[in-house]
Tab-separated table of C-alpha atoms in Angstrom:
chain	number	residue	atom	x	y	z
A	1	MET	CA	32.305	-20.891	-42.536
A	2	LYS	CA	29.518	-22.895	-44.158
A	3	ASN	CA	27.122	-21.571	-46.979
A	4	THR	CA	24.233	-18.949	-45.936
A	5	ARG	CA	22.110	-20.954	-46.697
A	6	THR	CA	22.704	-24.775	-44.592
A	7	ILE	CA	23.371	-22.142	-41.893
A	8	GLU	CA	19.819	-20.793	-42.002
A	9	ILE	CA	18.466	-23.918	-42.647
A	10	THR	CA	20.385	-25.488	-38.864
A	11	VAL	CA	19.330	-22.379	-37.056
A	12	GLY	CA	16.024	-22.989	-38.117
A	13	ILE	CA	16.082	-25.907	-36.890
A	14	PHE	CA	17.744	-25.100	-34.011
A	15	VAL	CA	15.418	-22.440	-33.050
A	16	ALA	CA	12.380	-25.196	-33.904
A	17	LEU	CA	14.156	-27.531	-31.372
A	18	GLY	CA	14.725	-25.064	-28.767
A	19	MET	CA	10.942	-24.447	-28.974
A	20	ALA	CA	9.386	-27.972	-28.876
A	21	ALA	CA	11.590	-28.287	-25.984
A	22	LEU	CA	9.950	-25.256	-23.964
A	23	LEU	CA	6.168	-26.664	-25.787
A	24	MET	CA	6.783	-29.988	-24.318
A	25	LEU	CA	7.648	-28.472	-20.971
A	26	ALA	CA	4.467	-26.552	-20.938
A	27	MET	CA	1.960	-29.574	-22.034
A	28	LYS	CA	3.701	-32.289	-21.096
A	29	VAL	CA	5.389	-31.136	-17.392
A	30	ALA	CA	3.153	-28.603	-16.472
A	31	ASN	CA	0.488	-30.550	-18.214
A	32	LEU	CA	-0.872	-27.041	-19.605
A	33	SER	CA	-3.468	-29.395	-21.534
A	34	GLN	CA	-5.673	-31.261	-19.591
A	35	PHE	CA	-6.938	-28.972	-16.945
A	36	THR	CA	-7.247	-25.542	-16.756
A	37	GLU	CA	-9.238	-23.543	-13.965
A	38	GLN	CA	-11.206	-21.429	-16.157
A	39	ASP	CA	-13.910	-24.417	-17.517
A	40	GLY	CA	-14.796	-25.655	-13.726
A	41	TYR	CA	-17.763	-24.503	-11.570
A	42	GLU	CA	-17.003	-23.219	-7.908
A	43	VAL	CA	-18.225	-24.925	-4.445
A	44	ARG	CA	-17.081	-23.903	-1.475
A	45	ALA	CA	-16.647	-26.189	2.150
A	46	TYR	CA	-16.063	-25.220	5.344
A	47	PHE	CA	-13.302	-27.628	7.446
A	48	ASP	CA	-12.636	-27.698	11.071
A	49	ASN	CA	-8.880	-28.407	9.826
A	50	VAL	CA	-7.342	-28.275	6.513
A	51	GLY	CA	-4.597	-30.440	7.358
A	52	GLY	CA	-2.052	-30.412	4.635
A	53	LEU	CA	-4.112	-29.376	2.349
A	54	GLN	CA	-3.430	-27.040	-0.582
A	55	THR	CA	-4.233	-24.980	-3.437
A	56	ARG	CA	-4.300	-27.486	-6.477
A	57	SER	CA	-5.223	-30.740	-4.276
A	58	ALA	CA	-6.879	-32.791	-5.828
A	59	VAL	CA	-10.976	-33.515	-6.051
A	60	LYS	CA	-11.714	-36.609	-6.204
A	61	MET	CA	-15.094	-38.319	-6.566
A	62	GLY	CA	-15.061	-42.426	-6.435
A	63	GLY	CA	-10.781	-42.216	-6.512
A	64	VAL	CA	-11.033	-39.930	-10.117
A	65	THR	CA	-9.989	-36.642	-9.916
A	66	ILE	CA	-12.855	-33.968	-10.948
A	67	GLY	CA	-11.737	-31.131	-10.055
A	68	ARG	CA	-8.711	-28.937	-7.642
A	69	VAL	CA	-8.654	-26.944	-4.978
A	70	THR	CA	-8.510	-23.088	-6.438
A	71	ALA	CA	-8.245	-21.215	-3.049
A	72	ILE	CA	-8.059	-22.160	0.992
A	73	GLY	CA	-8.834	-19.347	3.099
A	74	PHE	CA	-10.214	-18.917	6.821
A	75	ASP	CA	-13.284	-17.548	7.671
A	76	GLN	CA	-13.382	-15.335	11.115
A	77	SER	CA	-17.358	-15.304	11.868
A	78	ARG	CA	-17.115	-19.091	11.658
A	79	PHE	CA	-13.655	-19.923	13.154
A	80	GLN	CA	-13.403	-22.299	9.965
A	81	ALA	CA	-11.348	-22.885	7.124
A	82	VAL	CA	-13.048	-22.190	3.700
A	83	VAL	CA	-11.774	-24.331	1.020
A	84	THR	CA	-12.384	-23.043	-2.397
A	85	MET	CA	-12.643	-25.863	-5.357
A	86	SER	CA	-13.404	-25.936	-8.789
A	87	ILE	CA	-15.085	-28.872	-10.493
A	88	ASP	CA	-14.927	-29.845	-13.779
A	89	GLN	CA	-17.905	-28.716	-16.445
A	90	ALA	CA	-18.393	-32.584	-17.559
A	91	TYR	CA	-19.693	-33.517	-13.968
A	92	ASN	CA	-22.471	-31.296	-13.196
A	93	HIS	CA	-25.052	-34.037	-11.785
A	94	ILE	CA	-23.857	-33.982	-8.465
A	95	PRO	CA	-26.497	-34.222	-5.298
A	96	ALA	CA	-26.653	-31.309	-3.363
A	97	ASP	CA	-25.672	-32.867	-0.609
A	98	THR	CA	-22.604	-34.732	-1.309
A	99	ALA	CA	-20.064	-35.145	1.704
A	100	ALA	CA	-16.980	-33.520	1.422
A	101	ASN	CA	-14.076	-35.311	3.115
A	102	ILE	CA	-10.320	-34.624	3.528
A	103	TYR	CA	-8.386	-37.783	2.906
A	104	THR	CA	-4.758	-38.561	2.565
A	105	ALA	CA	-2.978	-41.169	-0.229
A	106	GLY	CA	-0.796	-43.390	1.467
A	107	LEU	CA	0.011	-42.513	5.137
A	108	LEU	CA	2.377	-39.720	4.205
A	109	GLY	CA	1.045	-38.787	1.103
A	110	GLU	CA	-0.315	-35.522	0.063
A	111	GLN	CA	-4.005	-34.964	0.852
A	112	TYR	CA	-7.160	-34.935	-1.518
A	113	ILE	CA	-10.758	-34.100	-0.599
A	114	GLY	CA	-12.800	-36.862	-1.415
A	115	LEU	CA	-16.628	-36.457	-2.521
A	116	GLU	CA	-19.036	-38.716	-1.579
A	117	ALA	CA	-22.511	-38.539	-3.582
A	118	GLY	CA	-25.609	-38.056	-1.416
A	119	GLY	CA	-29.334	-38.818	-2.418
A	120	GLU	CA	-30.983	-35.751	-2.923
A	121	GLU	CA	-32.347	-35.199	-6.709
A	122	VAL	CA	-31.524	-31.549	-6.619
A	123	GLU	CA	-28.154	-30.761	-8.222
A	124	LEU	CA	-24.838	-28.581	-7.404
A	125	LYS	CA	-24.926	-25.353	-8.480
A	126	PRO	CA	-21.686	-22.940	-9.104
A	127	GLY	CA	-21.606	-20.897	-5.802
A	128	ASP	CA	-23.059	-23.918	-3.685
A	129	GLU	CA	-22.276	-24.912	-0.265
A	130	LEU	CA	-21.104	-28.614	0.676
A	131	THR	CA	-22.407	-28.572	4.217
A	132	MET	CA	-21.789	-32.241	5.731
A	133	THR	CA	-17.863	-32.242	5.644
A	134	GLN	CA	-15.244	-34.172	7.396
A	135	SER	CA	-12.049	-32.616	8.691
A	136	ALA	CA	-8.471	-33.680	7.443
A	137	MET	CA	-6.721	-36.308	10.228
A	138	VAL	CA	-4.336	-35.025	11.947
A	139	LEU	CA	-1.393	-37.397	12.462
A	140	GLU	CA	-0.561	-36.144	15.881
A	141	LYS	CA	-4.356	-35.663	17.256
A	142	ALA	CA	-4.826	-39.316	16.749
A	143	LEU	CA	-2.050	-40.297	18.131
A	144	GLN	CA	-2.743	-38.031	21.556
A	145	GLU	CA	-6.097	-39.946	21.736
A	146	PHE	CA	-5.300	-43.309	21.613
A	147	LEU	CA	-2.628	-42.253	24.452
A	148	TYR	CA	-5.029	-40.825	26.329
A	149	ASN	CA	-7.284	-44.087	25.744
A	150	LYS	CA	-5.220	-46.019	27.085
A	151	THR	CA	-4.325	-44.421	30.135
A	152	VAL	CA	-7.665	-44.073	30.790
A	153	LYS	CA	-8.095	-47.143	30.522
A	154	SER	CA	-5.103	-48.793	32.782
A	155	GLU	CA	-5.733	-46.713	35.239
A	156	PRO	CA	-8.556	-48.682	37.332
A	157	LYS	CA	-5.958	-51.641	37.602
B	1	MET	CA	53.317	0.970	3.207
B	2	THR	CA	52.928	3.867	1.171
B	3	ASP	CA	53.588	1.742	-1.731
B	4	LEU	CA	51.314	-1.249	-0.439
B	5	LEU	CA	48.409	2.264	-0.163
B	6	ALA	CA	49.487	2.838	-3.469
B	7	GLY	CA	48.764	-0.431	-4.636
B	8	LEU	CA	45.705	-0.866	-3.540
B	9	GLY	CA	44.314	2.734	-4.717
B	10	ARG	CA	45.535	1.952	-7.891
B	11	ARG	CA	44.075	-1.371	-7.978
B	12	SER	CA	40.950	-0.184	-6.973
B	13	LEU	CA	40.701	2.605	-9.561
B	14	ASP	CA	41.271	0.499	-12.348
B	15	PHE	CA	38.705	-1.986	-11.199
B	16	PHE	CA	36.124	0.797	-10.724
B	17	GLU	CA	37.581	2.049	-14.174
B	18	ARG	CA	36.603	-1.453	-16.293
B	19	LEU	CA	33.586	-1.552	-14.166
B	20	GLY	CA	32.262	1.883	-15.577
B	21	ARG	CA	33.951	0.798	-19.397
B	22	GLY	CA	31.657	-2.431	-19.436
B	23	HIS	CA	28.467	-0.476	-18.250
B	24	LEU	CA	29.389	2.627	-20.984
B	25	PHE	CA	29.969	-0.094	-23.455
B	26	LEU	CA	26.673	-2.147	-22.727
B	27	LEU	CA	24.715	0.642	-23.348
B	28	ARG	CA	26.765	1.565	-26.605
B	29	VAL	CA	25.748	-1.646	-27.581
B	30	LEU	CA	22.396	-1.286	-26.913
B	31	ALA	CA	21.992	1.803	-28.488
B	32	SER	CA	23.744	0.047	-32.050
B	33	VAL	CA	20.973	-3.301	-31.094
B	34	PRO	CA	18.097	-1.656	-33.303
B	35	GLY	CA	19.964	-1.361	-36.218
B	36	LEU	CA	20.343	-4.878	-36.188
B	37	VAL	CA	16.657	-5.409	-37.730
B	38	ARG	CA	18.101	-4.334	-41.255
B	39	ARG	CA	20.493	-6.330	-40.908
B	40	PRO	CA	19.082	-9.872	-39.617
B	41	GLY	CA	21.396	-12.433	-41.666
B	42	LEU	CA	24.291	-11.348	-39.106
B	43	VAL	CA	22.146	-12.380	-36.321
B	44	VAL	CA	21.290	-15.949	-37.841
B	45	LYS	CA	25.058	-16.943	-38.698
B	46	GLN	CA	25.942	-16.119	-35.025
B	47	VAL	CA	23.192	-17.652	-33.854
B	48	TRP	CA	24.779	-20.838	-36.055
B	49	SER	CA	28.012	-19.947	-33.860
B	50	THR	CA	26.990	-19.790	-30.916
B	51	GLY	CA	24.055	-21.690	-30.375
B	52	VAL	CA	23.611	-24.199	-32.946
B	53	GLN	CA	26.952	-25.699	-32.570
B	54	SER	CA	26.566	-25.770	-28.363
B	55	LEU	CA	23.634	-28.164	-28.854
B	56	ILE	CA	25.918	-31.345	-28.731
B	57	ILE	CA	27.232	-30.586	-25.562
B	58	ILE	CA	23.861	-29.264	-24.169
B	59	VAL	CA	22.211	-32.747	-25.180
B	60	ILE	CA	24.555	-34.743	-23.814
B	61	SER	CA	25.272	-32.767	-20.159
B	62	GLY	CA	21.089	-32.586	-20.126
B	63	ALA	CA	20.669	-36.177	-20.583
B	64	PHE	CA	23.224	-36.968	-17.924
B	65	VAL	CA	22.387	-34.719	-15.541
B	66	GLY	CA	18.975	-35.758	-15.825
B	67	MET	CA	19.698	-39.393	-15.126
B	68	VAL	CA	21.859	-38.442	-12.203
B	69	LEU	CA	18.849	-36.811	-10.529
B	70	GLY	CA	16.930	-39.917	-11.245
B	71	LEU	CA	19.510	-42.125	-9.662
B	72	GLN	CA	19.984	-39.803	-6.540
B	73	GLY	CA	16.235	-38.856	-6.327
B	74	TYR	CA	15.480	-42.338	-5.986
B	75	ASN	CA	17.916	-43.309	-3.599
B	76	THR	CA	16.259	-40.649	-1.015
B	77	LEU	CA	13.124	-40.571	-2.004
B	78	VAL	CA	13.030	-44.912	-1.539
B	79	THR	CA	13.616	-44.120	2.070
B	80	PHE	CA	10.373	-42.577	2.401
B	81	GLY	CA	8.517	-44.740	0.158
B	82	ALA	CA	7.568	-41.868	-1.669
B	83	GLU	CA	9.448	-42.934	-4.700
B	84	GLU	CA	6.586	-41.966	-7.209
B	85	SER	CA	7.778	-38.267	-6.573
B	86	LEU	CA	10.881	-38.914	-8.763
B	87	GLY	CA	8.993	-36.926	-11.670
B	88	LEU	CA	8.275	-34.010	-9.756
B	89	VAL	CA	11.719	-33.857	-8.187
B	90	VAL	CA	13.556	-34.311	-11.405
B	91	ALA	CA	11.355	-31.915	-13.115
B	92	LYS	CA	11.383	-28.749	-10.616
B	93	SER	CA	14.924	-28.896	-9.867
B	94	LEU	CA	15.289	-29.251	-13.398
B	95	LEU	CA	13.188	-26.437	-14.516
B	96	ARG	CA	14.154	-23.701	-11.622
B	97	GLU	CA	17.748	-24.307	-11.240
B	98	LEU	CA	19.537	-27.056	-12.681
B	99	GLY	CA	18.756	-26.439	-16.816
B	100	PRO	CA	18.672	-22.502	-16.991
B	101	VAL	CA	21.936	-22.706	-14.292
B	102	VAL	CA	23.934	-25.648	-15.498
B	103	SER	CA	23.183	-25.029	-19.458
B	104	ALA	CA	24.207	-21.532	-19.214
B	105	LEU	CA	27.932	-22.669	-17.039
B	106	LEU	CA	28.555	-24.716	-20.375
B	107	PHE	CA	27.585	-21.721	-22.605
B	108	ALA	CA	30.245	-19.731	-21.103
B	109	GLY	CA	32.531	-22.187	-21.739
B	110	ARG	CA	31.437	-23.427	-25.216
B	111	ALA	CA	30.308	-20.036	-26.611
B	112	GLY	CA	31.108	-17.123	-24.328
B	113	THR	CA	35.387	-17.969	-25.001
B	114	ALA	CA	34.666	-18.078	-28.847
B	115	LEU	CA	33.488	-15.405	-28.656
B	116	THR	CA	35.802	-13.168	-26.290
B	117	ALA	CA	38.733	-14.583	-28.450
B	118	GLU	CA	37.334	-14.038	-31.841
B	119	ILE	CA	36.633	-10.538	-30.600
B	120	GLY	CA	40.171	-10.231	-29.002
B	121	PHE	CA	41.887	-11.489	-32.067
B	122	MET	CA	39.751	-9.024	-34.651
B	123	LYS	CA	41.300	-6.484	-32.065
B	124	ALA	CA	44.934	-8.160	-31.764
B	125	THR	CA	44.932	-8.170	-35.793
B	126	GLU	CA	43.254	-4.921	-36.300
B	127	GLN	CA	40.558	-5.996	-38.308
B	128	LEU	CA	38.484	-3.771	-35.934
B	129	SER	CA	40.415	-0.567	-36.795
B	130	ALA	CA	40.269	-1.751	-40.380
B	131	MET	CA	36.813	-1.626	-39.991
B	132	GLU	CA	36.446	1.957	-38.477
B	133	MET	CA	38.864	3.363	-41.150
B	134	MET	CA	36.151	2.085	-43.811
B	135	ALA	CA	33.761	4.390	-41.775
B	136	VAL	CA	31.852	0.407	-40.719
B	137	ASP	CA	31.188	0.815	-37.093
B	138	PRO	CA	32.368	-2.573	-35.496
B	139	LEU	CA	30.074	-2.265	-32.752
B	140	ARG	CA	27.341	-2.470	-35.214
B	141	ARG	CA	28.448	-5.012	-37.913
B	142	ILE	CA	30.718	-7.209	-34.759
B	143	VAL	CA	29.519	-7.195	-31.728
B	144	ALA	CA	26.107	-6.366	-31.653
B	145	PRO	CA	24.995	-9.469	-33.956
B	146	ARG	CA	27.083	-11.689	-31.424
B	147	PHE	CA	24.574	-10.138	-28.014
B	148	VAL	CA	21.863	-10.585	-29.154
B	149	ALA	CA	22.412	-13.624	-30.752
B	150	ALA	CA	23.817	-15.515	-27.226
B	151	ILE	CA	20.399	-13.588	-25.576
B	152	ILE	CA	18.353	-15.781	-28.668
B	153	ALA	CA	20.663	-19.135	-28.106
B	154	MET	CA	20.506	-18.871	-24.396
B	155	PRO	CA	17.020	-19.804	-23.527
B	156	LEU	CA	16.564	-22.312	-26.501
B	157	LEU	CA	19.384	-24.614	-24.932
B	158	ALA	CA	18.099	-24.405	-21.454
B	159	ALA	CA	14.863	-25.438	-22.730
B	160	ILE	CA	16.621	-28.116	-24.643
B	161	PHE	CA	18.594	-29.313	-21.986
B	162	THR	CA	15.695	-29.278	-19.207
B	163	ALA	CA	13.200	-31.184	-21.347
B	164	VAL	CA	16.312	-34.117	-22.140
B	165	GLY	CA	17.488	-34.002	-18.456
B	166	VAL	CA	13.661	-34.450	-17.532
B	167	LEU	CA	13.778	-37.600	-20.449
B	168	GLY	CA	16.851	-38.536	-19.200
B	169	GLY	CA	15.444	-38.900	-15.278
B	170	TYR	CA	12.305	-40.948	-16.907
B	171	PHE	CA	15.045	-43.122	-18.259
B	172	CYS	CA	16.635	-44.402	-15.517
B	173	GLY	CA	13.698	-43.460	-13.139
B	174	VAL	CA	10.758	-45.697	-15.042
B	175	GLY	CA	13.112	-47.584	-17.115
B	176	LEU	CA	15.976	-48.785	-14.764
B	177	LEU	CA	14.560	-48.147	-11.513
B	178	GLY	CA	11.083	-49.245	-12.025
B	179	VAL	CA	9.032	-46.844	-10.690
B	180	ASP	CA	5.659	-46.358	-11.798
B	181	ASP	CA	5.423	-44.372	-15.372
B	182	GLY	CA	1.912	-42.924	-14.742
B	183	SER	CA	2.905	-41.531	-11.342
B	184	PHE	CA	6.361	-40.329	-12.876
B	185	TRP	CA	4.380	-37.934	-14.972
B	186	SER	CA	1.137	-37.098	-12.592
B	187	GLN	CA	3.036	-36.419	-9.423
B	188	MET	CA	4.917	-33.826	-12.234
B	189	GLN	CA	2.254	-32.899	-13.584
B	190	ALA	CA	0.257	-32.082	-10.710
B	191	LYS	CA	2.848	-29.317	-8.976
B	192	VAL	CA	4.695	-28.163	-11.646
B	193	LEU	CA	2.995	-24.815	-12.569
B	194	LEU	CA	3.628	-23.131	-16.330
B	195	MET	CA	4.159	-19.666	-15.222
B	196	GLU	CA	6.043	-20.012	-12.065
B	197	ASP	CA	8.291	-22.801	-12.781
B	198	VAL	CA	8.697	-22.876	-16.346
B	199	VAL	CA	8.569	-19.373	-17.205
B	200	ASN	CA	10.254	-18.298	-14.247
B	201	GLY	CA	12.887	-20.558	-14.600
B	202	VAL	CA	13.974	-21.761	-17.994
B	203	VAL	CA	12.829	-18.462	-20.210
B	204	ILE	CA	13.073	-15.593	-17.700
B	205	LYS	CA	16.805	-16.790	-16.239
B	206	GLY	CA	17.782	-17.981	-19.463
B	207	VAL	CA	17.185	-14.651	-21.125
B	208	VAL	CA	19.326	-12.765	-18.117
B	209	PHE	CA	21.746	-15.126	-18.570
B	210	GLY	CA	22.390	-15.343	-22.157
B	211	ALA	CA	22.566	-11.057	-21.733
B	212	VAL	CA	25.026	-11.055	-18.939
B	213	ILE	CA	27.291	-13.592	-20.647
B	214	SER	CA	27.091	-12.388	-23.701
B	215	TRP	CA	27.819	-8.608	-22.753
B	216	ILE	CA	30.697	-10.518	-20.309
B	217	ALA	CA	32.270	-11.853	-23.548
B	218	VAL	CA	31.907	-9.102	-26.091
B	219	PHE	CA	33.382	-6.728	-23.610
B	220	GLU	CA	36.449	-9.014	-22.825
B	221	GLY	CA	36.912	-9.475	-26.369
B	222	TYR	CA	36.600	-5.894	-26.886
B	223	ASP	CA	38.943	-4.570	-24.361
B	224	ALA	CA	41.065	-7.472	-24.276
B	225	VAL	CA	45.191	-6.300	-24.469
B	226	PRO	CA	45.799	-6.776	-28.466
B	227	THR	CA	48.433	-9.320	-27.822
B	228	SER	CA	48.250	-13.063	-27.843
B	229	GLU	CA	48.494	-13.067	-24.241
B	230	GLY	CA	45.711	-10.269	-23.707
B	231	VAL	CA	43.782	-12.386	-25.429
B	232	SER	CA	44.159	-15.446	-23.506
B	233	ALA	CA	43.724	-13.472	-20.076
B	234	ALA	CA	41.012	-12.460	-21.699
B	235	THR	CA	39.252	-15.340	-22.436
B	236	THR	CA	39.910	-17.052	-19.160
B	237	ARG	CA	38.523	-13.838	-17.885
B	238	THR	CA	35.248	-14.233	-19.501
B	239	VAL	CA	34.904	-18.037	-17.864
B	240	VAL	CA	35.481	-16.679	-14.594
B	241	HIS	CA	33.657	-13.759	-14.330
B	242	SER	CA	30.314	-14.734	-16.304
B	243	SER	CA	30.634	-18.373	-14.363
B	244	LEU	CA	30.601	-16.091	-11.219
B	245	ALA	CA	27.621	-13.835	-12.614
B	246	VAL	CA	25.673	-16.955	-13.626
B	247	LEU	CA	26.207	-18.212	-9.792
B	248	GLY	CA	25.806	-15.150	-8.288
B	249	LEU	CA	22.613	-14.007	-10.454
B	250	ASP	CA	20.707	-17.405	-9.876
B	251	PHE	CA	20.584	-16.635	-6.171
B	252	VAL	CA	19.155	-13.085	-6.698
B	253	LEU	CA	16.833	-14.362	-9.206
B	254	THR	CA	15.801	-17.293	-7.224
B	255	GLY	CA	15.623	-15.093	-4.105
B	256	LEU	CA	12.846	-13.026	-6.180
B	257	MET	CA	11.577	-15.484	-7.914
B	258	PHE	CA	10.753	-18.407	-5.143
B	259	ASN	CA	10.077	-16.114	-1.980
């Protein structure tokens, strides 16, 4: 058995190493440091169809992530999906008539909300609703419409 | 026929006897744990022999498991054109399952057997009885520090295993196979959650597995038949029982946590 001092030092190093690994998992892998939901303001938007959108999906403007989706629910009075998103406090000069669209990254990739700035001078406030929205593209629907158009066109022959 | 029935009855009685003794033993160990506050040096020494000495095998296996995940995950994902998600696949599978489970199995083999053999031989050479003779409680002096040390060491080893595994996956995916550096991390960071994946997976599973392994190991050692054969049989049982317990508990924990 080695002497007590060496043992204590190596145990100290071991515990520090374990803690460092946990910290790395929390910071680098789970990305605790970059974006926490608290430091943003919340905005709502109604969509006919949210497709594969999920909580924590990105909210992007000009391709830059400026926030995250915090909640997705269904409004029974409007029969629409209501998406609550939290936008980073740093981006507080967004026009109130900004349009929200649901886009897909790549053909089958994950879905995100893309915001397109409007022209109004009034700025978006916490709790506001984005009125101009466009739903997610559902692949089956698009295919259905395409096939329907095909058959309608080919019928007169 | 009656012999068969009698044998069956004896076997099941033996089984229940060991089960009961194991749990009573656990209660007695837990009761002597608070006394360790006054002797932290005993625990430190055991953290050294269970944790620090398992470090090399944990680091090396973590690196290889991560690298294999990188290679296999890439082969599957590339057929869907989704190789950017490699970081996510590697991190989630390591954090939730492979990290805690594989390090627990290695820990049972590396540290659990050593615990059983050490305590078993102390019993076989009558050191434990000698202690009792000197009015030193062997549970407090020998068993409790080892039990606590394994519970401390196990989650730390699982965290190190997982962190090294993620780096191994990064090395294989980004370094060898040419996955984009940025999307490897960003996909991982977008989908891995602190509470759900890191705390649930590595920390809680690590602590539970550590407790189960050290309980089985010290009980088998303490309960061993005090002969060379008895100790070797107890060591074998430690590996078998703790591996089965880890895998079974992992199923239960996963069911509770992620559904």
